[in-house]
Tab-separated table of C-alpha atoms in Angstrom:
chain	number	residue	atom	x	y	z
U	21	MET	CA	28.865	57.678	11.706
U	22	GLU	CA	29.324	55.272	14.579
U	23	ALA	CA	28.908	52.355	12.195
U	24	ASP	CA	31.515	53.806	9.864
U	25	ALA	CA	33.920	54.217	12.765
U	26	LYS	CA	33.432	50.607	13.781
U	27	LEU	CA	34.056	49.438	10.229
U	28	ALA	CA	37.217	51.567	10.006
U	29	CYS	CA	38.521	50.112	13.238
U	30	ILE	CA	38.050	46.594	11.951
U	31	LEU	CA	39.694	47.309	8.602
U	32	ASN	CA	42.670	49.026	10.258
U	33	ARG	CA	42.937	46.167	12.754
U	34	ARG	CA	42.991	48.639	15.619
U	35	VAL	CA	40.541	50.683	17.667
U	36	SER	CA	40.732	54.295	18.760
U	37	THR	CA	38.741	53.770	21.931
U	38	SER	CA	39.010	51.410	24.855
U	39	PRO	CA	37.351	48.030	24.710
U	40	SER	CA	35.016	48.955	27.512
U	41	ALA	CA	33.711	51.935	25.600
U	42	THR	CA	32.804	49.927	22.510
U	43	SER	CA	32.329	46.380	23.692
U	44	ASP	CA	30.577	45.343	20.508
U	45	VAL	CA	33.629	46.143	18.373
U	46	PRO	CA	36.373	43.522	17.965
U	47	TYR	CA	39.434	44.739	19.917
U	48	TYR	CA	42.740	44.121	18.220
U	49	THR	CA	46.263	45.273	19.079
U	50	GLU	CA	49.306	45.343	16.876
U	51	HIS	CA	50.277	41.971	18.334
U	52	SER	CA	46.849	40.401	17.995
U	53	ALA	CA	46.224	37.772	15.390
U	54	THR	CA	44.189	39.004	12.466
U	55	PRO	CA	41.013	37.133	11.528
U	56	GLU	CA	42.901	35.583	8.610
U	57	GLU	CA	45.708	34.438	10.940
U	58	GLU	CA	43.493	32.852	13.560
U	59	GLU	CA	43.725	29.104	14.018
U	60	PRO	CA	40.945	27.315	12.169
U	61	PRO	CA	38.258	25.742	14.328
U	62	ARG	CA	38.832	22.194	15.496
U	63	TRP	CA	35.925	19.964	14.585
U	64	PRO	CA	35.144	16.993	16.786
U	65	SER	CA	36.851	13.925	15.467
U	66	THR	CA	34.506	11.437	13.817
U	67	THR	CA	35.033	7.903	12.687
U	68	SER	CA	34.001	7.519	9.067
U	69	GLN	CA	32.960	4.144	7.748
U	70	ILE	CA	32.617	3.105	4.150
U	71	LEU	CA	29.633	0.825	3.674
U	72	THR	CA	29.337	-1.619	0.815
U	73	PHE	CA	26.059	-2.968	-0.493
U	74	GLN	CA	26.808	-6.234	1.260
U	75	ASP	CA	27.074	-4.276	4.518
U	76	PHE	CA	23.713	-2.704	3.746
U	77	ARG	CA	22.183	-6.120	3.231
U	78	ARG	CA	23.534	-7.418	6.521
U	79	GLN	CA	22.164	-4.403	8.387
U	80	LEU	CA	18.784	-4.225	6.642
U	81	GLN	CA	15.791	-4.264	8.971
U	82	ILE	CA	12.245	-4.707	7.669
U	83	HIS	CA	9.961	-2.122	9.228
U	84	VAL	CA	6.935	-3.839	10.767
U	85	ARG	CA	3.814	-2.010	11.939
U	86	SER	CA	1.934	-3.502	14.871
U	87	SER	CA	-1.858	-3.586	14.811
U	88	ALA	CA	-1.766	-2.554	18.472
U	89	ASN	CA	-0.412	0.808	17.317
U	90	ILE	CA	-3.067	1.632	14.731
U	91	PRO	CA	-3.875	5.337	15.290
U	92	HIS	CA	-7.466	6.074	16.266
U	93	LEU	CA	-7.546	9.289	18.328
U	94	PHE	CA	-8.254	11.507	15.320
U	95	GLN	CA	-11.144	9.308	14.182
U	96	ASP	CA	-12.468	9.176	17.749
U	97	HIS	CA	-12.421	12.964	17.913
U	98	ILE	CA	-14.307	13.335	14.630
U	99	ASN	CA	-16.928	10.805	15.713
U	100	SER	CA	-17.403	12.646	19.007
U	101	LEU	CA	-18.550	15.757	17.155
U	102	PRO	CA	-22.256	16.401	16.503
U	103	GLN	CA	-23.658	14.928	13.305
U	104	SER	CA	-24.511	18.423	12.100
U	105	PHE	CA	-20.825	19.326	12.287
U	106	ARG	CA	-19.710	16.134	10.524
U	107	ASP	CA	-22.127	16.889	7.688
U	108	ARG	CA	-20.442	20.201	6.930
U	109	PRO	CA	-18.637	20.404	3.545
U	110	GLU	CA	-15.377	21.303	5.278
U	111	ILE	CA	-15.180	17.791	6.731
U	112	ARG	CA	-14.843	16.414	3.210
U	113	ALA	CA	-11.666	18.443	2.734
U	114	VAL	CA	-10.372	17.101	6.051
U	115	PHE	CA	-10.934	13.498	4.920
U	116	GLU	CA	-9.204	14.146	1.589
U	117	ALA	CA	-6.272	15.793	3.367
U	118	MET	CA	-6.040	12.821	5.726
U	119	MET	CA	-5.651	10.427	2.790
U	120	ILE	CA	-2.795	12.516	1.408
U	121	GLU	CA	-1.108	12.980	4.779
U	122	ASN	CA	-1.098	9.254	5.552
U	123	THR	CA	0.263	8.092	2.187
U	124	TRP	CA	2.625	10.768	0.826
U	125	ARG	CA	5.741	8.966	2.050
U	126	ASP	CA	5.060	5.666	0.260
U	127	GLU	CA	3.470	7.116	-2.895
U	128	PRO	CA	4.408	10.816	-3.066
U	129	GLY	CA	3.277	11.217	-6.668
U	130	ALA	CA	-0.124	9.562	-6.306
U	131	PRO	CA	-3.030	11.625	-7.694
U	132	ARG	CA	-5.403	13.109	-5.164
U	133	ILE	CA	-8.543	11.094	-4.365
U	134	LYS	CA	-11.710	13.195	-4.410
U	135	ILE	CA	-14.859	12.427	-2.419
U	136	ILE	CA	-18.069	12.898	-4.397
U	137	ASN	CA	-21.626	12.501	-3.146
U	138	ASN	CA	-24.571	13.575	-5.273
U	139	ILE	CA	-26.942	11.104	-3.603
U	140	ASP	CA	-27.520	12.255	-0.016
U	141	SER	CA	-26.097	14.445	2.746
U	142	GLU	CA	-23.341	12.068	3.901
U	143	THR	CA	-20.215	14.169	3.542
U	144	THR	CA	-17.597	11.419	3.754
U	145	PRO	CA	-17.305	7.672	4.209
U	146	PRO	CA	-17.529	6.596	7.870
U	147	TRP	CA	-14.675	7.742	10.105
U	148	GLU	CA	-14.137	4.208	11.370
U	149	PHE	CA	-10.652	3.330	10.128
U	150	HIS	CA	-7.098	4.632	9.907
U	151	TYR	CA	-6.212	5.403	6.297
U	152	SER	CA	-3.037	3.528	5.361
U	153	ASN	CA	-1.411	1.667	2.478
U	154	HIS	CA	0.444	-0.677	4.826
U	155	MET	CA	-0.055	-4.019	6.510
U	156	TRP	CA	-0.395	-3.965	10.303
U	157	TYR	CA	0.770	-7.193	11.936
U	158	GLY	CA	-1.297	-8.835	14.641
U	159	SER	CA	0.350	-9.744	17.937
U	160	ASN	CA	0.632	-13.438	17.052
U	161	ILE	CA	1.873	-12.980	13.478
U	162	PRO	CA	5.581	-13.763	12.906
U	163	THR	CA	7.418	-10.711	11.594
U	164	PRO	CA	9.453	-10.908	8.364
U	165	ASN	CA	13.037	-12.042	8.813
U	166	ALA	CA	15.324	-9.798	6.769
U	167	LYS	CA	18.096	-12.406	6.880
U	168	LYS	CA	15.903	-14.770	4.864
U	169	LEU	CA	14.929	-12.132	2.310
U	170	LYS	CA	16.726	-12.717	-0.990
U	171	GLY	CA	17.517	-10.110	-3.611
U	172	CYS	CA	19.148	-9.949	-7.017
U	173	ASP	CA	22.642	-8.648	-7.781
U	174	CYS	CA	21.706	-6.955	-11.044
U	175	VAL	CA	23.461	-3.727	-12.019
U	176	GLY	CA	21.090	-1.110	-13.401
U	177	ARG	CA	17.723	-2.493	-14.454
U	178	CYS	CA	16.855	-6.178	-14.329
U	179	ASN	CA	16.482	-8.123	-17.563
U	180	PRO	CA	13.451	-10.466	-17.541
U	181	LYS	CA	15.303	-12.860	-19.857
U	182	SER	CA	18.384	-12.980	-17.646
U	183	ASN	CA	19.661	-16.334	-16.429
U	184	THR	CA	21.478	-14.714	-13.503
U	185	CYS	CA	18.785	-12.418	-12.061
U	186	ALA	CA	17.586	-14.118	-8.872
U	187	CYS	CA	14.197	-12.383	-9.024
U	188	ALA	CA	13.590	-13.487	-12.605
U	189	LYS	CA	14.443	-17.067	-11.617
U	190	ARG	CA	12.000	-17.048	-8.707
U	191	GLN	CA	9.267	-15.537	-10.868
U	192	ARG	CA	9.717	-18.382	-13.365
U	193	ILE	CA	9.331	-20.888	-10.537
U	194	LEU	CA	6.024	-19.292	-9.549
U	195	HIS	CA	4.923	-19.437	-13.179
U	196	ASN	CA	5.796	-23.119	-13.381
U	197	LEU	CA	3.332	-23.881	-10.578
U	198	HIS	CA	0.657	-23.336	-13.224
U	199	GLU	CA	0.915	-25.907	-15.972
U	200	ASP	CA	-0.842	-23.677	-18.500
U	201	SER	CA	1.302	-20.608	-17.830
U	202	LYS	CA	2.737	-19.023	-20.965
U	203	PHE	CA	4.824	-16.411	-19.169
U	204	ARG	CA	8.517	-16.747	-18.481
U	205	GLY	CA	9.608	-13.194	-17.645
U	206	PHE	CA	8.516	-10.603	-15.122
U	207	ALA	CA	4.883	-9.839	-14.406
U	208	TYR	CA	5.165	-6.380	-15.992
U	209	ASP	CA	6.155	-4.950	-19.330
U	210	LYS	CA	8.560	-2.022	-19.666
U	211	SER	CA	5.744	0.499	-19.155
U	212	GLY	CA	4.755	-1.074	-15.836
U	213	GLN	CA	1.561	-2.740	-17.067
U	214	LEU	CA	0.668	-6.225	-15.856
U	215	VAL	CA	0.952	-8.815	-18.632
U	216	PHE	CA	-1.018	-11.629	-16.982
U	217	GLY	CA	-4.477	-10.472	-18.047
U	218	ASP	CA	-7.161	-12.487	-16.241
U	219	ASP	CA	-4.672	-15.148	-15.121
U	220	GLN	CA	-4.097	-14.515	-11.431
U	221	TYR	CA	-0.517	-15.738	-11.212
U	222	PRO	CA	1.550	-14.668	-8.184
U	223	ILE	CA	3.893	-11.710	-8.668
U	224	LEU	CA	7.398	-11.403	-7.246
U	225	GLU	CA	8.830	-7.879	-7.330
U	226	CYS	CA	12.384	-6.801	-6.633
U	227	ASN	CA	12.780	-5.779	-3.000
U	228	ASP	CA	14.952	-3.721	-0.650
U	229	MET	CA	17.618	-6.427	-0.733
U	230	CYS	CA	18.032	-6.108	-4.514
U	231	ALA	CA	20.935	-4.206	-6.055
U	232	CYS	CA	19.004	-3.082	-9.142
U	233	ASP	CA	17.940	0.514	-9.773
U	234	GLU	CA	14.757	2.030	-8.386
U	235	ASP	CA	13.396	2.395	-11.929
U	236	CYS	CA	13.755	-1.336	-12.591
U	237	MET	CA	10.787	-2.671	-14.569
U	238	ASN	CA	10.141	-5.177	-11.777
U	239	ARG	CA	9.337	-2.410	-9.269
U	240	VAL	CA	5.748	-1.271	-9.795
U	241	ILE	CA	3.724	-1.592	-6.608
U	242	GLN	CA	6.464	-0.035	-4.489
U	243	ARG	CA	6.368	3.102	-6.646
U	244	GLY	CA	2.756	3.688	-5.684
U	245	ARG	CA	-0.544	4.333	-7.420
U	246	LYS	CA	-0.470	6.330	-10.658
U	247	CYS	CA	-4.110	6.083	-11.764
U	248	LYS	CA	-6.732	8.696	-10.870
U	249	VAL	CA	-9.666	7.432	-8.805
U	250	ASP	CA	-12.484	8.992	-6.780
U	251	LEU	CA	-14.593	7.831	-3.845
U	252	VAL	CA	-18.199	8.201	-4.989
U	253	LYS	CA	-21.470	7.554	-3.162
U	254	THR	CA	-23.801	5.314	-5.187
U	255	ALA	CA	-27.572	5.027	-5.040
U	256	ASP	CA	-27.758	1.347	-4.075
U	257	LYS	CA	-24.245	0.102	-3.208
U	258	GLY	CA	-22.960	2.599	-0.674
U	259	TRP	CA	-19.571	4.126	-1.361
U	260	GLY	CA	-17.650	2.923	-4.396
U	261	VAL	CA	-14.439	3.606	-6.308
U	262	PHE	CA	-14.649	5.201	-9.755
U	263	ALA	CA	-12.142	6.208	-12.385
U	264	ALA	CA	-11.731	9.983	-12.298
U	265	GLU	CA	-13.429	12.166	-14.877
U	266	THR	CA	-10.139	12.779	-16.669
U	267	GLY	CA	-8.486	9.453	-15.940
U	268	LYS	CA	-8.909	6.483	-18.259
U	269	ILE	CA	-7.248	3.447	-16.697
U	270	PRO	CA	-5.541	1.090	-19.191
U	271	LYS	CA	-5.654	-2.673	-18.846
U	272	GLY	CA	-3.000	-4.058	-16.508
U	273	THR	CA	-2.711	-0.895	-14.390
U	274	TYR	CA	-1.840	-1.181	-10.723
U	275	ILE	CA	-4.768	0.148	-8.676
U	276	GLY	CA	-3.757	-0.304	-5.046
U	277	ILE	CA	-2.906	-2.634	-2.173
U	278	TYR	CA	-5.737	-4.153	-0.171
U	279	ALA	CA	-4.217	-2.886	3.065
U	280	GLY	CA	-5.237	-3.695	6.620
U	281	GLU	CA	-4.430	-5.890	9.583
U	282	LEU	CA	-2.697	-9.211	9.020
U	283	ILE	CA	-4.283	-11.664	11.452
U	284	THR	CA	-4.529	-15.422	11.905
U	285	ASP	CA	-7.308	-17.560	10.509
U	286	ALA	CA	-8.660	-18.142	14.032
U	287	ASP	CA	-8.832	-14.409	14.747
U	288	GLY	CA	-10.524	-13.911	11.413
U	289	GLU	CA	-13.150	-16.483	12.319
U	290	SER	CA	-13.929	-14.645	15.556
U	291	ARG	CA	-14.136	-11.262	13.880
U	292	GLY	CA	-16.156	-12.669	11.007
U	293	LYS	CA	-18.959	-13.759	13.333
U	294	ILE	CA	-19.252	-10.212	14.649
U	295	TYR	CA	-19.044	-8.589	11.223
U	296	ASN	CA	-21.610	-10.987	9.769
U	297	HIS	CA	-24.098	-9.975	12.430
U	298	PHE	CA	-24.001	-6.420	11.101
U	299	GLY	CA	-24.025	-7.452	7.468
U	300	ARG	CA	-20.636	-5.978	6.565
U	301	THR	CA	-17.076	-7.211	6.694
U	302	TYR	CA	-13.661	-6.437	5.249
U	303	LEU	CA	-11.990	-9.822	5.735
U	304	PHE	CA	-10.029	-11.511	2.964
U	305	ASN	CA	-8.374	-14.907	3.126
U	306	LEU	CA	-4.798	-15.252	1.943
U	307	ASP	CA	-5.617	-18.443	0.085
U	308	SER	CA	-4.326	-18.021	-3.454
U	309	TYR	CA	-3.943	-21.137	-5.571
U	310	HIS	CA	-0.154	-21.369	-5.291
U	311	LEU	CA	-0.320	-21.353	-1.473
U	312	LYS	CA	-1.649	-24.896	-1.630
U	313	TYR	CA	1.818	-25.954	-2.715
U	314	VAL	CA	3.399	-23.869	0.036
U	315	ASN	CA	1.226	-25.634	2.615
U	316	ASN	CA	2.036	-29.038	1.084
U	317	GLU	CA	-1.573	-29.687	0.171
U	318	GLU	CA	-3.044	-31.186	-2.962
U	319	PRO	CA	-3.867	-28.416	-5.447
U	320	GLU	CA	-7.088	-30.230	-6.409
U	321	HIS	CA	-8.549	-29.529	-2.966
U	322	ASP	CA	-10.445	-26.246	-2.959
U	323	ASP	CA	-10.993	-26.119	0.800
U	324	PHE	CA	-7.394	-26.068	2.016
U	325	ASP	CA	-6.673	-24.364	5.324
U	326	ASN	CA	-5.243	-20.891	4.928
U	327	LYS	CA	-3.073	-19.428	7.687
U	328	TYR	CA	-3.698	-15.709	7.493
U	329	VAL	CA	-6.388	-13.143	6.800
U	330	VAL	CA	-6.385	-9.448	5.916
U	331	ASP	CA	-8.890	-7.301	7.823
U	332	ALA	CA	-9.394	-3.755	6.503
U	333	TYR	CA	-11.976	-2.690	9.080
U	334	HIS	CA	-9.656	-0.808	11.477
U	335	ALA	CA	-6.989	0.161	8.929
U	336	GLY	CA	-7.097	0.298	5.153
U	337	ASN	CA	-7.310	2.540	2.115
U	338	PHE	CA	-9.711	3.275	-0.740
U	339	THR	CA	-9.598	-0.344	-1.950
U	340	ARG	CA	-11.881	-1.342	0.941
U	341	PHE	CA	-14.673	0.516	-0.886
U	342	LEU	CA	-14.477	-1.417	-4.165
U	343	ASN	CA	-17.835	-3.058	-4.817
U	344	HIS	CA	-18.587	-6.503	-6.167
U	345	SER	CA	-19.464	-7.205	-9.782
U	346	CYS	CA	-20.270	-10.430	-11.587
U	347	ALA	CA	-18.488	-8.878	-14.598
U	348	PRO	CA	-15.553	-7.132	-12.887
U	349	ASN	CA	-12.901	-4.930	-14.423
U	350	CYS	CA	-10.285	-5.595	-11.710
U	351	SER	CA	-8.766	-8.630	-10.018
U	352	LEU	CA	-6.699	-9.377	-6.925
U	353	PHE	CA	-3.160	-10.696	-7.306
U	354	SER	CA	-0.747	-12.048	-4.706
U	355	VAL	CA	2.421	-9.949	-4.664
U	356	TYR	CA	5.688	-10.558	-2.811
U	357	LEU	CA	7.817	-7.584	-1.894
U	358	ASN	CA	9.729	-7.396	1.398
U	359	THR	CA	8.638	-10.689	2.876
U	360	PRO	CA	10.416	-14.053	2.596
U	361	ASP	CA	7.309	-15.893	3.846
U	362	LEU	CA	5.253	-17.146	0.906
U	363	SER	CA	2.230	-17.433	3.201
U	364	THR	CA	1.960	-13.652	3.603
U	365	PRO	CA	1.703	-12.023	0.174
U	366	LEU	CA	0.257	-8.592	-0.398
U	367	LEU	CA	-3.117	-8.467	-2.132
U	368	ALA	CA	-2.864	-6.028	-5.029
U	369	LEU	CA	-5.627	-4.883	-7.364
U	370	PHE	CA	-4.968	-4.551	-11.098
U	371	SER	CA	-7.312	-3.597	-13.914
U	372	THR	CA	-8.140	-6.517	-16.208
U	373	ARG	CA	-9.458	-4.349	-19.047
U	374	ASP	CA	-9.519	-0.700	-20.034
U	375	ILE	CA	-11.634	1.331	-17.600
U	376	GLU	CA	-13.301	4.441	-18.958
U	377	PRO	CA	-13.507	7.773	-17.081
U	378	ARG	CA	-16.319	7.813	-14.477
U	379	GLU	CA	-16.635	4.009	-14.702
U	380	GLU	CA	-16.834	2.144	-11.411
U	381	LEU	CA	-13.979	-0.157	-10.423
U	382	SER	CA	-15.060	-3.581	-9.202
U	383	PHE	CA	-13.923	-7.147	-8.708
U	384	ASP	CA	-15.588	-10.491	-8.083
U	385	TYR	CA	-15.788	-11.059	-4.346
U	386	SER	CA	-15.930	-14.822	-4.818
U	387	GLY	CA	-12.780	-14.909	-6.922
U	388	ASP	CA	-14.521	-17.207	-9.411
U	389	GLN	CA	-15.793	-15.268	-12.413
U	390	THR	CA	-17.223	-18.390	-14.073
U	391	ALA	CA	-19.382	-19.643	-11.209
U	392	ASP	CA	-23.124	-20.008	-11.731
U	393	ALA	CA	-25.680	-18.971	-9.161
U	394	ALA	CA	-26.679	-22.623	-8.711
U	395	ASP	CA	-23.138	-23.473	-7.646
U	396	LEU	CA	-22.974	-20.811	-4.934
U	397	PRO	CA	-23.982	-21.280	-1.283
U	398	LYS	CA	-27.669	-20.873	-0.510
U	399	LYS	CA	-27.452	-20.220	3.217
U	400	ALA	CA	-29.452	-17.090	3.969
U	401	ASP	CA	-28.026	-14.825	6.631
U	402	ALA	CA	-27.249	-11.152	7.113
U	403	ILE	CA	-24.325	-11.159	4.724
U	404	HIS	CA	-26.079	-12.618	1.677
U	405	VAL	CA	-27.733	-9.729	-0.141
U	406	LYS	CA	-29.199	-8.957	-3.524
U	407	CYS	CA	-26.521	-8.149	-6.082
U	408	ASN	CA	-26.858	-4.725	-7.704
U	409	CYS	CA	-23.860	-4.889	-10.016
U	410	GLY	CA	-26.063	-4.599	-13.116
U	411	ALA	CA	-23.896	-6.921	-15.208
U	412	PRO	CA	-25.633	-8.936	-17.972
U	413	ASN	CA	-24.351	-12.139	-16.367
U	414	CYS	CA	-25.296	-11.074	-12.822
U	415	ARG	CA	-25.769	-14.098	-10.562
U	416	GLY	CA	-28.446	-12.284	-8.567
U	417	VAL	CA	-26.794	-12.622	-5.176
U	418	SER	CA	-23.800	-10.763	-3.781
U	419	PHE	CA	-22.156	-12.895	-1.132
U	420	LEU	CA	-20.565	-10.656	1.433
U	421	ALA	CA	-19.516	-13.982	2.922
U	422	LYS	CA	-16.768	-13.913	0.327
U	423	ARG	CA	-14.873	-11.799	2.809
U	424	ALA	CA	-15.951	-13.742	5.869
U	425	LEU	CA	-14.250	-16.962	6.784
U	426	LEU	CA	-16.965	-19.457	6.001
U	427	GLN	CA	-16.058	-22.963	4.930
U	428	GLN	CA	-18.271	-22.757	1.852
U	429	LEU	CA	-16.393	-19.646	0.754
U	430	ILE	CA	-15.258	-19.928	-2.835
U	431	THR	CA	-11.479	-19.799	-3.002
U	432	LEU	CA	-10.259	-16.252	-3.479
U	433	CYS	CA	-7.636	-15.471	-6.116
U	434	GLN	CA	-7.745	-18.866	-7.832
């Protein structure tokens, strides 16, 4: 009844009792303004600004991650737990959740990566790195200058045959560095598959400075991984990457970025000596063939001095677990996205043939799939081990030095 009385008072715009008796009821008099007559609220004045795409370009800042800020507290906590606790099956779910949590922003639609071990009791790969798809810049690495980053002015999707698309023009220039190149368009077809095959030509994608649509055919890596892969423990090669049980991977499919720290050649040399002592390393030179022209060196010289190295020991993703094969089904390609510096490409893995479900993904650590065992270095140290790839053309030795910075290292990504 009291509620009905309150409602009646409001509807009649008057009250039958004093305000003090019913303080929770709006008190109106015959001279009071009705709710409909009240002055509308005054919103704080704001200054609106219309931004054009040219304004966006002028204000664009390239987000750079510092290697000094690589997260490690979570991994430290896991490693502080007893081994019996880390061997529990629940820890596998934690590792899988970590991979999703750390990558959902840059590849929200990427299929889940499962961890499978039917060999021993090791529940997960070692908790020794921060899972990330990004590059983490060392303290002495120059950061990308957004003002030097160039983009196209295409409306809608870019046309690979266009004479006005700036990205198509630059891709043709990169093609022309190789005299035998038969390609004149983008690196991808309309379905997003790489068209280069085994030819490891550099790739130039559209970037944040480009005006084209997000579904442009020249935007593949930035849309993230689409193929299904698993992390699987092997009997004789440690952890490896396999195509999922239900996921055949077609030729030319983007697999993933070889992510990690971007460091100088000198820092890589220092780290390589430590890694070699333990017989494992995750160092890769940024020394693709076309960089010889960038560094003003003769392309005939195989031992040119590279500037930078990628180290996936402290930060990286599943690509750090790809094993070597003398008959690989994947290759590394240099890709340019949001960097104007040709010396700092991303290293991206693509399939070079169809990969069947449950088949292991691999690439040649030396970068030279035609090399004979007699042509490879013979120095015996902790990082030269017996090759277990099982390929018919196996060279017999797997040189982990391919990732270390040794002068006899065969040029990667030639």
